[in-house]
Coordinates of C-alpha atoms (C1' of nucleotides) in Angstrom, one line a residue:
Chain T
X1 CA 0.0 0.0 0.0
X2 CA 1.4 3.4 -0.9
X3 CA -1.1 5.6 1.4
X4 CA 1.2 8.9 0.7
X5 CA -0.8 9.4 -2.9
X6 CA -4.2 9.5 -0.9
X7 CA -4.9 13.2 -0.2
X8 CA -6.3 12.1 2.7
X9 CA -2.9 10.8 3.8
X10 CA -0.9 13.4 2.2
X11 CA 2.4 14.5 4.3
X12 CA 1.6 11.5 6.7
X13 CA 4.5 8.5 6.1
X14 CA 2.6 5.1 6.0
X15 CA 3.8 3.4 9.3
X16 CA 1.9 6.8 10.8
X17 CA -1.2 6.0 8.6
X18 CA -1.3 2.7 9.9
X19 CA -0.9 3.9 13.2
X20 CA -3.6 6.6 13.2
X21 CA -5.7 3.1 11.3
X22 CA -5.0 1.4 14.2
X23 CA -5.7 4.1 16.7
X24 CA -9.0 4.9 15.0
X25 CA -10.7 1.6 14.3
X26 CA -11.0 1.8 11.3
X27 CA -11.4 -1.3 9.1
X28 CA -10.2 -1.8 5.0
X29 CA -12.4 -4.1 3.1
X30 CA -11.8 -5.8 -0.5
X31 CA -15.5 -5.3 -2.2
X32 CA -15.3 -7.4 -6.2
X33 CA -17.0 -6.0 -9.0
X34 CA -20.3 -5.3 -9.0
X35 CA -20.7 -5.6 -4.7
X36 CA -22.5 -2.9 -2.6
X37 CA -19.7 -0.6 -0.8
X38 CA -22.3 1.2 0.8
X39 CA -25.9 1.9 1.0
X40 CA -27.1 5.2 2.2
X41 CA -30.3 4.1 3.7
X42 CA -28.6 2.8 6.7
X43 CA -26.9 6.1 7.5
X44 CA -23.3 5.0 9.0
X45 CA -21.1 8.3 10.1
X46 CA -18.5 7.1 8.2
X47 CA -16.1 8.3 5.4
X48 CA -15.2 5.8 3.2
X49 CA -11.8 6.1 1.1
X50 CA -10.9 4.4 -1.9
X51 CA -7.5 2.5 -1.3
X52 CA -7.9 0.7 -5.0
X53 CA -10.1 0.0 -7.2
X54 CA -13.1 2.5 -8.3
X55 CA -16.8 2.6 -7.9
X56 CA -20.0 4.5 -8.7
X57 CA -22.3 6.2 -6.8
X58 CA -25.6 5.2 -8.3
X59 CA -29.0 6.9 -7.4
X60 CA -32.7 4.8 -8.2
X61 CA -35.2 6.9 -7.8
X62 CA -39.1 5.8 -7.1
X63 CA -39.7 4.7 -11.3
X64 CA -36.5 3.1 -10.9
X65 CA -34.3 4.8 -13.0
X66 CA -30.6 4.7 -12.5
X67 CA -28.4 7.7 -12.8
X68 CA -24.6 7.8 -12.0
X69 CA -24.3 10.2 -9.6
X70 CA -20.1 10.1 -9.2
X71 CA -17.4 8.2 -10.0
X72 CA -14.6 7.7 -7.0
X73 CA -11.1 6.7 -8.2
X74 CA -7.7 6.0 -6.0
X75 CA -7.7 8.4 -3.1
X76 CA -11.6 9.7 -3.9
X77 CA -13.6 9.9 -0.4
X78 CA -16.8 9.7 -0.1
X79 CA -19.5 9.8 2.6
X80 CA -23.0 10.9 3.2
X81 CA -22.6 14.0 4.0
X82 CA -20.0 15.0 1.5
X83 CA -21.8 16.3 -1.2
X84 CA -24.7 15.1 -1.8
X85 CA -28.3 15.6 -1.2
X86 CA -31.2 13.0 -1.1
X87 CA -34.4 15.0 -0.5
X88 CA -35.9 13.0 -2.9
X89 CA -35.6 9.6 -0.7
X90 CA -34.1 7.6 -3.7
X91 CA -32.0 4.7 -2.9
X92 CA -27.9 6.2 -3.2
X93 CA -25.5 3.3 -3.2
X94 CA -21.8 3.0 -3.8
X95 CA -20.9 -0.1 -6.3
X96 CA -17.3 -1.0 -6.8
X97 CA -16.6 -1.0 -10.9
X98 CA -13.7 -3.1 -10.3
X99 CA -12.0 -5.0 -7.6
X100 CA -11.4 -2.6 -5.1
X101 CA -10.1 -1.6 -1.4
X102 CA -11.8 0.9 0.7
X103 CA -11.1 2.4 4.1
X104 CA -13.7 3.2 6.5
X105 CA -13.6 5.7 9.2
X106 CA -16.1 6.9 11.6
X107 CA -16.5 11.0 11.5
X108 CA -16.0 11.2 15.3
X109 CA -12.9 9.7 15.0
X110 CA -11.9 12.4 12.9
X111 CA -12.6 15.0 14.6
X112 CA -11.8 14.0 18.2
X113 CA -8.9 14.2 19.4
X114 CA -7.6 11.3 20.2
X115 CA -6.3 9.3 23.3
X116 CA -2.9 8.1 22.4
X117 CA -2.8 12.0 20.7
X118 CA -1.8 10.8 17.3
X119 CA 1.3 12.4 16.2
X120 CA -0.8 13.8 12.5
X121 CA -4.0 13.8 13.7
X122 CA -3.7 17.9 12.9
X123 CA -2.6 16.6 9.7
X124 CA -5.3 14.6 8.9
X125 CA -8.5 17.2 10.1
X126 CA -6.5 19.5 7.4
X127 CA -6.3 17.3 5.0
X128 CA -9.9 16.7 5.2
X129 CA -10.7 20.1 5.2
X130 CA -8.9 20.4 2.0
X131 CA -10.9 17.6 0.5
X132 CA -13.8 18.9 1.3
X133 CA -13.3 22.5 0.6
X134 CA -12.5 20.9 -3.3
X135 CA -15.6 19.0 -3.6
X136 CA -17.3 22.4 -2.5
X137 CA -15.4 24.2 -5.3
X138 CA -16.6 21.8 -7.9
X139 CA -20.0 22.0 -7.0
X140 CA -20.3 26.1 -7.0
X141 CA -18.4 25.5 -10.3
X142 CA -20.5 23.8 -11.7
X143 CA -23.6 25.5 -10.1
X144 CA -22.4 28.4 -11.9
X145 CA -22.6 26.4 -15.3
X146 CA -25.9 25.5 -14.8
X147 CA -26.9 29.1 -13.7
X148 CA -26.0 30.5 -17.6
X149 CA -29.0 30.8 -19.6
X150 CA -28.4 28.8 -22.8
X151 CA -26.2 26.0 -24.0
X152 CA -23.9 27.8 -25.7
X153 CA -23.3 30.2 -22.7
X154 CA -22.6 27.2 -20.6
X155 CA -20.2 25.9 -22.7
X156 CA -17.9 28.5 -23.5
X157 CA -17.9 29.1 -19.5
X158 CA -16.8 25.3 -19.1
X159 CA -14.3 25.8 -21.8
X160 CA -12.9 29.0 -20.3
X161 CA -12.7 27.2 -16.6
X162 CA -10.5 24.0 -18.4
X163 CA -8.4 27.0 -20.3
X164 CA -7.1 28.7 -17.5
X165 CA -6.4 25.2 -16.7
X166 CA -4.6 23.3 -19.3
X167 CA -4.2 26.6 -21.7
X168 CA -6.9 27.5 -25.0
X169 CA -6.0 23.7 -26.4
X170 CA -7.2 21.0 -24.1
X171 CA -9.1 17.6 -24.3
X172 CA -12.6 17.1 -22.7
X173 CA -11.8 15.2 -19.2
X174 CA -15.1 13.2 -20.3
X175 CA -16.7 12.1 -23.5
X176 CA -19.1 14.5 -24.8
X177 CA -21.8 12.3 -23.7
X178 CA -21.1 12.7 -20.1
X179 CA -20.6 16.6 -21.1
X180 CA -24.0 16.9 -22.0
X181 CA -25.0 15.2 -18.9
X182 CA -23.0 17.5 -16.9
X183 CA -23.9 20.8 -17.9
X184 CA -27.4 19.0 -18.1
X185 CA -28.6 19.9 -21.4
X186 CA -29.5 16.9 -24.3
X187 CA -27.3 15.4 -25.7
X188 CA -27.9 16.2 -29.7
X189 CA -29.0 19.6 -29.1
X190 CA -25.4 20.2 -27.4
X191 CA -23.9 18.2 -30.4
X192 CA -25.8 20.9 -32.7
X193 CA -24.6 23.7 -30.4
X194 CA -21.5 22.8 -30.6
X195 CA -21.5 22.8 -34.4
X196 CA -22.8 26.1 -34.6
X197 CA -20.4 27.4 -32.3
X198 CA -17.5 25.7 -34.6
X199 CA -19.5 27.3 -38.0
X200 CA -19.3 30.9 -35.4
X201 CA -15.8 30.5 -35.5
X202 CA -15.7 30.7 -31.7
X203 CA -14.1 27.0 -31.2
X204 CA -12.4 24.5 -33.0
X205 CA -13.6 20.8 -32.1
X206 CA -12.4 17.8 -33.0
X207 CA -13.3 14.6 -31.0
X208 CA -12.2 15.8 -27.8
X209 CA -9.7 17.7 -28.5
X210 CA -11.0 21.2 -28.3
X211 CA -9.2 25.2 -29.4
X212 CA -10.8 27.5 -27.7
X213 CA -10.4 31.0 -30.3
X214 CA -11.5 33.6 -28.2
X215 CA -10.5 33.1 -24.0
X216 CA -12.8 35.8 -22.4
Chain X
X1 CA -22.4 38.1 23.2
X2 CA -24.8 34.2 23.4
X3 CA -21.9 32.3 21.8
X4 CA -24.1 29.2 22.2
X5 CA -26.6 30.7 19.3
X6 CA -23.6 29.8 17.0
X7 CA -23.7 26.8 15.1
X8 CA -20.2 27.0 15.2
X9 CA -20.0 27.3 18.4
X10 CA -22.7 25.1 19.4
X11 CA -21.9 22.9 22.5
X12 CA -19.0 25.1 24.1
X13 CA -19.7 27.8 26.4
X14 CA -19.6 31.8 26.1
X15 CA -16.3 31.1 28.3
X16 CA -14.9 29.0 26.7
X17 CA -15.3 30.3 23.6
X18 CA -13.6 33.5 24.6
X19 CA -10.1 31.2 26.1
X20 CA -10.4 29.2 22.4
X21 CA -10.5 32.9 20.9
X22 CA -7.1 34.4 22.7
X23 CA -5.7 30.9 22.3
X24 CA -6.4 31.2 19.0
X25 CA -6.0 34.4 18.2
X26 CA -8.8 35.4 16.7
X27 CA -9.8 39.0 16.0
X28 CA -13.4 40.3 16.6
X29 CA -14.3 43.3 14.4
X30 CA -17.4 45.5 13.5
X31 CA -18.2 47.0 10.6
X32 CA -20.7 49.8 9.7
X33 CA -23.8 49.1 7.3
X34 CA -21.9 49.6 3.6
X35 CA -18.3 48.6 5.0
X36 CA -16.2 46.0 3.6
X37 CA -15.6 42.8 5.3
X38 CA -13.3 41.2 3.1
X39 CA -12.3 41.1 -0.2
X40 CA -11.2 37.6 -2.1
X41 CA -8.7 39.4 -3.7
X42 CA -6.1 39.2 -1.4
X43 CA -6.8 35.9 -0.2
X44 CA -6.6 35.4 3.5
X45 CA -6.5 32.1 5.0
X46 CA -9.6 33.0 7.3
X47 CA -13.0 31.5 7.9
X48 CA -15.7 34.4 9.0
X49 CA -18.1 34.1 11.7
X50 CA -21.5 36.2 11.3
X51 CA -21.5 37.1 15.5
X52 CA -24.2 40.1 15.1
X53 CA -25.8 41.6 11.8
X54 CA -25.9 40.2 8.6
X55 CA -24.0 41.1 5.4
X56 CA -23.8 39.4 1.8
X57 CA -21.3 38.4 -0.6
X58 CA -21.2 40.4 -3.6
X59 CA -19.7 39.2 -7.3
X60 CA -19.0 42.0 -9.6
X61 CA -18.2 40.8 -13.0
X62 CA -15.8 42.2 -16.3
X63 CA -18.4 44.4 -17.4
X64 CA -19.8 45.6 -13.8
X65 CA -22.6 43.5 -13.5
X66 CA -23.6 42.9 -9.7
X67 CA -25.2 40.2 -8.5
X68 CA -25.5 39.0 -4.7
X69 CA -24.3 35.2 -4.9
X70 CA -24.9 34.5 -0.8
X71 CA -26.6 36.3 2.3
X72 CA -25.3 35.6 5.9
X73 CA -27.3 36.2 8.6
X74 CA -26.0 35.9 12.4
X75 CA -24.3 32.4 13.2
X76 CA -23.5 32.0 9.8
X77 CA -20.0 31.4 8.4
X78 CA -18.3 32.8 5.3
X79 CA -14.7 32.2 3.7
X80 CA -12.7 31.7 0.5
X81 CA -12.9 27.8 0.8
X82 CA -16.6 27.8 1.7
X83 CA -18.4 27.3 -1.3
X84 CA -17.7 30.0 -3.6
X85 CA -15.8 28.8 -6.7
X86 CA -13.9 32.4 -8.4
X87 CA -12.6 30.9 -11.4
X88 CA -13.8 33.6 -13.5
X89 CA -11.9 36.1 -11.8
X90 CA -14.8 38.3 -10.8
X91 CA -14.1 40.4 -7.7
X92 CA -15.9 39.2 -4.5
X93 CA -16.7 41.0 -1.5
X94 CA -18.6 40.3 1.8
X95 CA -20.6 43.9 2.1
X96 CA -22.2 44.6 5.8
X97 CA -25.9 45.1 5.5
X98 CA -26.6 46.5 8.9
X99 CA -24.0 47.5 12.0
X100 CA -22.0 44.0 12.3
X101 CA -20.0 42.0 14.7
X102 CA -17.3 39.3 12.5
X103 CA -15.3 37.3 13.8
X104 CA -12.1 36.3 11.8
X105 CA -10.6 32.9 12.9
X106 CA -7.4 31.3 10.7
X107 CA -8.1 28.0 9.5
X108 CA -4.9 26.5 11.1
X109 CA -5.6 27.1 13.6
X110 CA -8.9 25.5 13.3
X111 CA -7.2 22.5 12.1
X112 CA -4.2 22.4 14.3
X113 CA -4.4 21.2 18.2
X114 CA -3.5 24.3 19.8
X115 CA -0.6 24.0 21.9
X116 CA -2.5 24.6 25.2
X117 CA -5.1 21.6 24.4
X118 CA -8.2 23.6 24.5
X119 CA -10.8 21.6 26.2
X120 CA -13.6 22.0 23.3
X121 CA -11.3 22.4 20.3
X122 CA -12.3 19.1 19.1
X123 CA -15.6 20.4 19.7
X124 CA -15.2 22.6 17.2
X125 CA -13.7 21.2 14.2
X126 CA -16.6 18.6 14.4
X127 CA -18.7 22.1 14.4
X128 CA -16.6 23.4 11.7
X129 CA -17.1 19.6 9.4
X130 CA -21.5 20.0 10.0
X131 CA -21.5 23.4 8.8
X132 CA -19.0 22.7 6.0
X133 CA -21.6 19.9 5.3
X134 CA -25.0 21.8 5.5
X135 CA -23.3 24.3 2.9
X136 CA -22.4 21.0 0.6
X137 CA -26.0 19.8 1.0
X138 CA -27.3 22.8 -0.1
X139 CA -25.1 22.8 -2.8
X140 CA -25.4 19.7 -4.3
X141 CA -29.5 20.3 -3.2
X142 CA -29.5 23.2 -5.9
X143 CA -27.6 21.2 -8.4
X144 CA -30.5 18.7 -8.1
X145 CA -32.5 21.6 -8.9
X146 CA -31.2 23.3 -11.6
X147 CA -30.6 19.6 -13.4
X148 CA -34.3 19.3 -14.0
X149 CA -35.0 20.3 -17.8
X150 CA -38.1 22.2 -17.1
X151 CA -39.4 25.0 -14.5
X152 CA -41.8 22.7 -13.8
X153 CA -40.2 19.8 -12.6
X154 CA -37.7 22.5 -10.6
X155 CA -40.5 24.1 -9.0
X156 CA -42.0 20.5 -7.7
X157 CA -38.5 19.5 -6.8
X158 CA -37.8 22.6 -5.0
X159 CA -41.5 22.6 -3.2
X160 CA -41.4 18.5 -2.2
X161 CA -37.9 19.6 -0.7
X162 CA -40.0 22.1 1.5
X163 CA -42.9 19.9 1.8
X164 CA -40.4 17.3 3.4
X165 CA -39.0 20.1 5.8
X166 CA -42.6 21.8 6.7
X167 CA -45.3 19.9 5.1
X168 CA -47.2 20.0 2.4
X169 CA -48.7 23.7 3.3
X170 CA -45.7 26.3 3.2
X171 CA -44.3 29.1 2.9
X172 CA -41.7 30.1 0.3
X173 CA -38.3 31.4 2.1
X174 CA -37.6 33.8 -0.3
X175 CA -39.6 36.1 -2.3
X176 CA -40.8 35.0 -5.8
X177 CA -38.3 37.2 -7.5
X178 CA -35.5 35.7 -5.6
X179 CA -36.6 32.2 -6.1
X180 CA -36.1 33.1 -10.0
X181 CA -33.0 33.8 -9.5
X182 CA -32.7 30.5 -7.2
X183 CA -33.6 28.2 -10.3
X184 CA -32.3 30.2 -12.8
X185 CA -35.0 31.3 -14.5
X186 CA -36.8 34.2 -15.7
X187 CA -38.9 35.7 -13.4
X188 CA -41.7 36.3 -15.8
X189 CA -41.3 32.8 -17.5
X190 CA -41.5 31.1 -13.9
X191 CA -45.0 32.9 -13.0
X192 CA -46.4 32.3 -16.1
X193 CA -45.3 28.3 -15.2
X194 CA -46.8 28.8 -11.4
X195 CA -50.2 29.8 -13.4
X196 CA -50.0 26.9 -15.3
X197 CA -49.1 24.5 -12.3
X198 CA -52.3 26.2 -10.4
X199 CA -54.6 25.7 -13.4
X200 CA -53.3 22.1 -13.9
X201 CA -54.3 21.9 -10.4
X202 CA -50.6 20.4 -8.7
X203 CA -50.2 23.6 -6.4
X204 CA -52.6 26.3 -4.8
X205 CA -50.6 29.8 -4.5
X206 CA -51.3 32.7 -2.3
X207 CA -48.2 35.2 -2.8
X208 CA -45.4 33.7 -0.9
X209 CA -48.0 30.8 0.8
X210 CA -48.1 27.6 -1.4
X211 CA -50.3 24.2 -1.0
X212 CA -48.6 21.5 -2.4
X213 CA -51.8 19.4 -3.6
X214 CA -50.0 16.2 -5.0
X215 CA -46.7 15.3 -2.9
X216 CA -44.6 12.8 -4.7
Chain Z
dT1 C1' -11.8 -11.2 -37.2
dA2 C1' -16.7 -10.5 -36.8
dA3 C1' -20.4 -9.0 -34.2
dT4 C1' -22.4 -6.1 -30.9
dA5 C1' -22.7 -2.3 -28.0
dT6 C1' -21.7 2.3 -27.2
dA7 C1' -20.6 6.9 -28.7
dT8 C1' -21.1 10.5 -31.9
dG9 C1' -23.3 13.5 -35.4
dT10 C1' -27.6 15.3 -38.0
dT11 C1' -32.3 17.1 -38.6
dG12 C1' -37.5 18.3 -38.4
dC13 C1' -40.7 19.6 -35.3
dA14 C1' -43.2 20.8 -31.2
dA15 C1' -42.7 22.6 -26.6
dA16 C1' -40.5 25.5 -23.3
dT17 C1' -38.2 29.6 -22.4
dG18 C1' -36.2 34.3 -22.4
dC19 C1' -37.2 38.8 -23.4
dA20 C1' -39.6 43.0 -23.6
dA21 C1' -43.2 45.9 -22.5
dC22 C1' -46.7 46.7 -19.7
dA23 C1' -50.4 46.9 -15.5
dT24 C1' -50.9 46.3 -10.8
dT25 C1' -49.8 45.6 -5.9
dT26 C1' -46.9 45.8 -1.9
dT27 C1' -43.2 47.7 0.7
dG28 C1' -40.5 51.1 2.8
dA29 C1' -38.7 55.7 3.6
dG30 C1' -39.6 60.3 4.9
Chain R
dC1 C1' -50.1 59.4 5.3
dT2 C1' -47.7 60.1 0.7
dC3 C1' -44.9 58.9 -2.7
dA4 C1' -41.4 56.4 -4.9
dA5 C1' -39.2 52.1 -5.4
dA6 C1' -39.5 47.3 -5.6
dA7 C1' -42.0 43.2 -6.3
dT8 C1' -45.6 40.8 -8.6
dG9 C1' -48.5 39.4 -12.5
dT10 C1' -49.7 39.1 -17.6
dT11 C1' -48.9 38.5 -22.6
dG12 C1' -47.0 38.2 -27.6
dC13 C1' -43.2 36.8 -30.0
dA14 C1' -38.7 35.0 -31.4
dT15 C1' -35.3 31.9 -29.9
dT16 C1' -33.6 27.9 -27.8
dT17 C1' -34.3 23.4 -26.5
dG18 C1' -35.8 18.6 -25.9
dC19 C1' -37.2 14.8 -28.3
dA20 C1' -37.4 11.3 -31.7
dA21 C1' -35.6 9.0 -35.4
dC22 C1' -32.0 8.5 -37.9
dA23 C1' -26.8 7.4 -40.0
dT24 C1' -22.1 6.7 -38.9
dA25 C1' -18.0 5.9 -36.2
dT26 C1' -15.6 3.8 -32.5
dA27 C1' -14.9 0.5 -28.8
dT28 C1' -15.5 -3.9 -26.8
dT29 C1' -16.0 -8.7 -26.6
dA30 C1' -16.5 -13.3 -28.3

DNA sequence: TAATATATGTTGCAAATGCAACATTTTGAG
DNA sequence: CTCAAAATGTTGCATTTGCAACATATATTA
């Protein structure tokens, strides 16, 4: 285990990880592809953090569709009260895509301070804080994509957020189907947007490799 | 000052509060209606804390447009981290709407055990993680929102989320105008909608009072 | 490799929406 | 109370969008 490229972990060596592991209770299961990680009807006050592996957070709502609601990779955490809400009562549950490790730890554990006064306990609160403050970022980000008006508009903010990035040439980080899922408009009339965007002369699209022309 | 009215500081009392804020050091300031609280400019590593008065965070964009993205009213916290993502570059300031009372604490010191082991510090961070939480479920709450294709199925979304919280006769907690803005749509577009929903017999409406007829 | 599933690109059409311009009501300051 | 400002309600019209039904391209698996 190489714990050092979790964020959760990060500036903690992995003898102190499995110390603080140790210290907190926490467990590490293996989950196979396809088994539950978590369900959040039973609510546990736990963060769970993706050793290896990745997995899918998956909504069904009451007419039993599906909808993907995240994907976690290597060092992704996840939990019920990070970031996301289920006013709607729909079942939320975490699959593993492939063979994967998680880590669970209880919230408390977190934020108490502990007996044997772990050395990077500090540490880890800050690190979580980070984690958290990112997720937070992400969402307002992309609250502010969905708050512009028409398709076009939502785009060219997207593609001026991944330019200040990765400069006015970049590749989508998705496919364009999950763009058009993400800025939450259909995905041919995006497709047809897009086109007329490239016929405006304001982009230049090809796949996913995408030239922004004019960076507001 | 009723420290204990603080979510933040919910749990810990008025004198302890005042030990974790010299520990700390943590500044208390006022500000007069008008006055700047901060700027996200010149980014400081600081968390806000609403302790009297109320004030809002303003985003003026490239070509001066202004538009209020957050209130806070007393107990409320505000900072760079906390759900505001910038990536435009607009400026953003926290403006004082009436004679207020901020308090200005540094997140590492949040994070960090202080060195004198405050009693209630862990206390606080756990404070710190629920608020940072409630912000992400209204976050991610909104997102839910503003996904929905139509004002109609935004509205119903938006009023079964009230229902939940206060049944299925409400009141709206925010004036129609505002709510608009909330969904992002046009004001005039949404009432027309609202008629429609009332004809179609799904809600009754009496200005801001609303009867939710079918609940989902 | 072939076969199948998935992703992408295109278009007509009906529905939903933004916008503008206006009337009316409510609120708040003096 | 009076008056002005803000909020609310209404409507016609042009634009944007979702949807459906395609064709084609790419990826995946047997």
């Amino acid at each position: 285990m190489q714990f050092k490229e979790i964020n959760l972990f990060e500036g903690i060596s992995d003898e102190d990880v499995m110390r603080m592991v140790s210290c907190f209770g926490a467990k590490i299961k293996d989950f196979g592809e396809g088994e539950l990680i978590c369900d959040y009807s039973d609510t546990g006050e736990e963060v769970g953090v993706m050793i290896r592996g990745c997995a899918a957070m998956i909504r069904t709502d009451e007419n039993g569709e599906i909808a993907v609601m995240e994907l976690f990779a290597e060092g992704d955490i996840f939990g019920e009260v990070l970031a996301f809400s289920n006013e709607a009562g729909d079942s939320v549950k975490v699959i593993a895509e492939r063979d994967s490790e998680v880590m669970f730890i209880k919230y408390d554990q977190i934020t108490k301070r502990c007996e044997r006064a772990c050395e990077h306990h500090s540490r880890l609160v800050a690190n979580m804080f980070g984690l958290i403050a990112k997720k937070t970022l992400s969402l307002s980000q992309r609250i502010e994509i969905l708050s512009k008006k028409t398709t076009r508009e939502k785009l060219l903010y997207y593609f001026n957020i991944l330019s200040k990035k990765y400069g006015a040439e970049f590749s989508l980080p998705m496919s364009v189907t999950r763009l058009a899922a993400y800025i939450c408009a259909d995905r041919s009339a995006m497709t047809r947007e897009l086109s007329r965007m490239q016929a405006d002369g304001l982009i230049e699209m090809n796949r996913k490799r995408i030239k922004l022309k004019k960076v507001v």
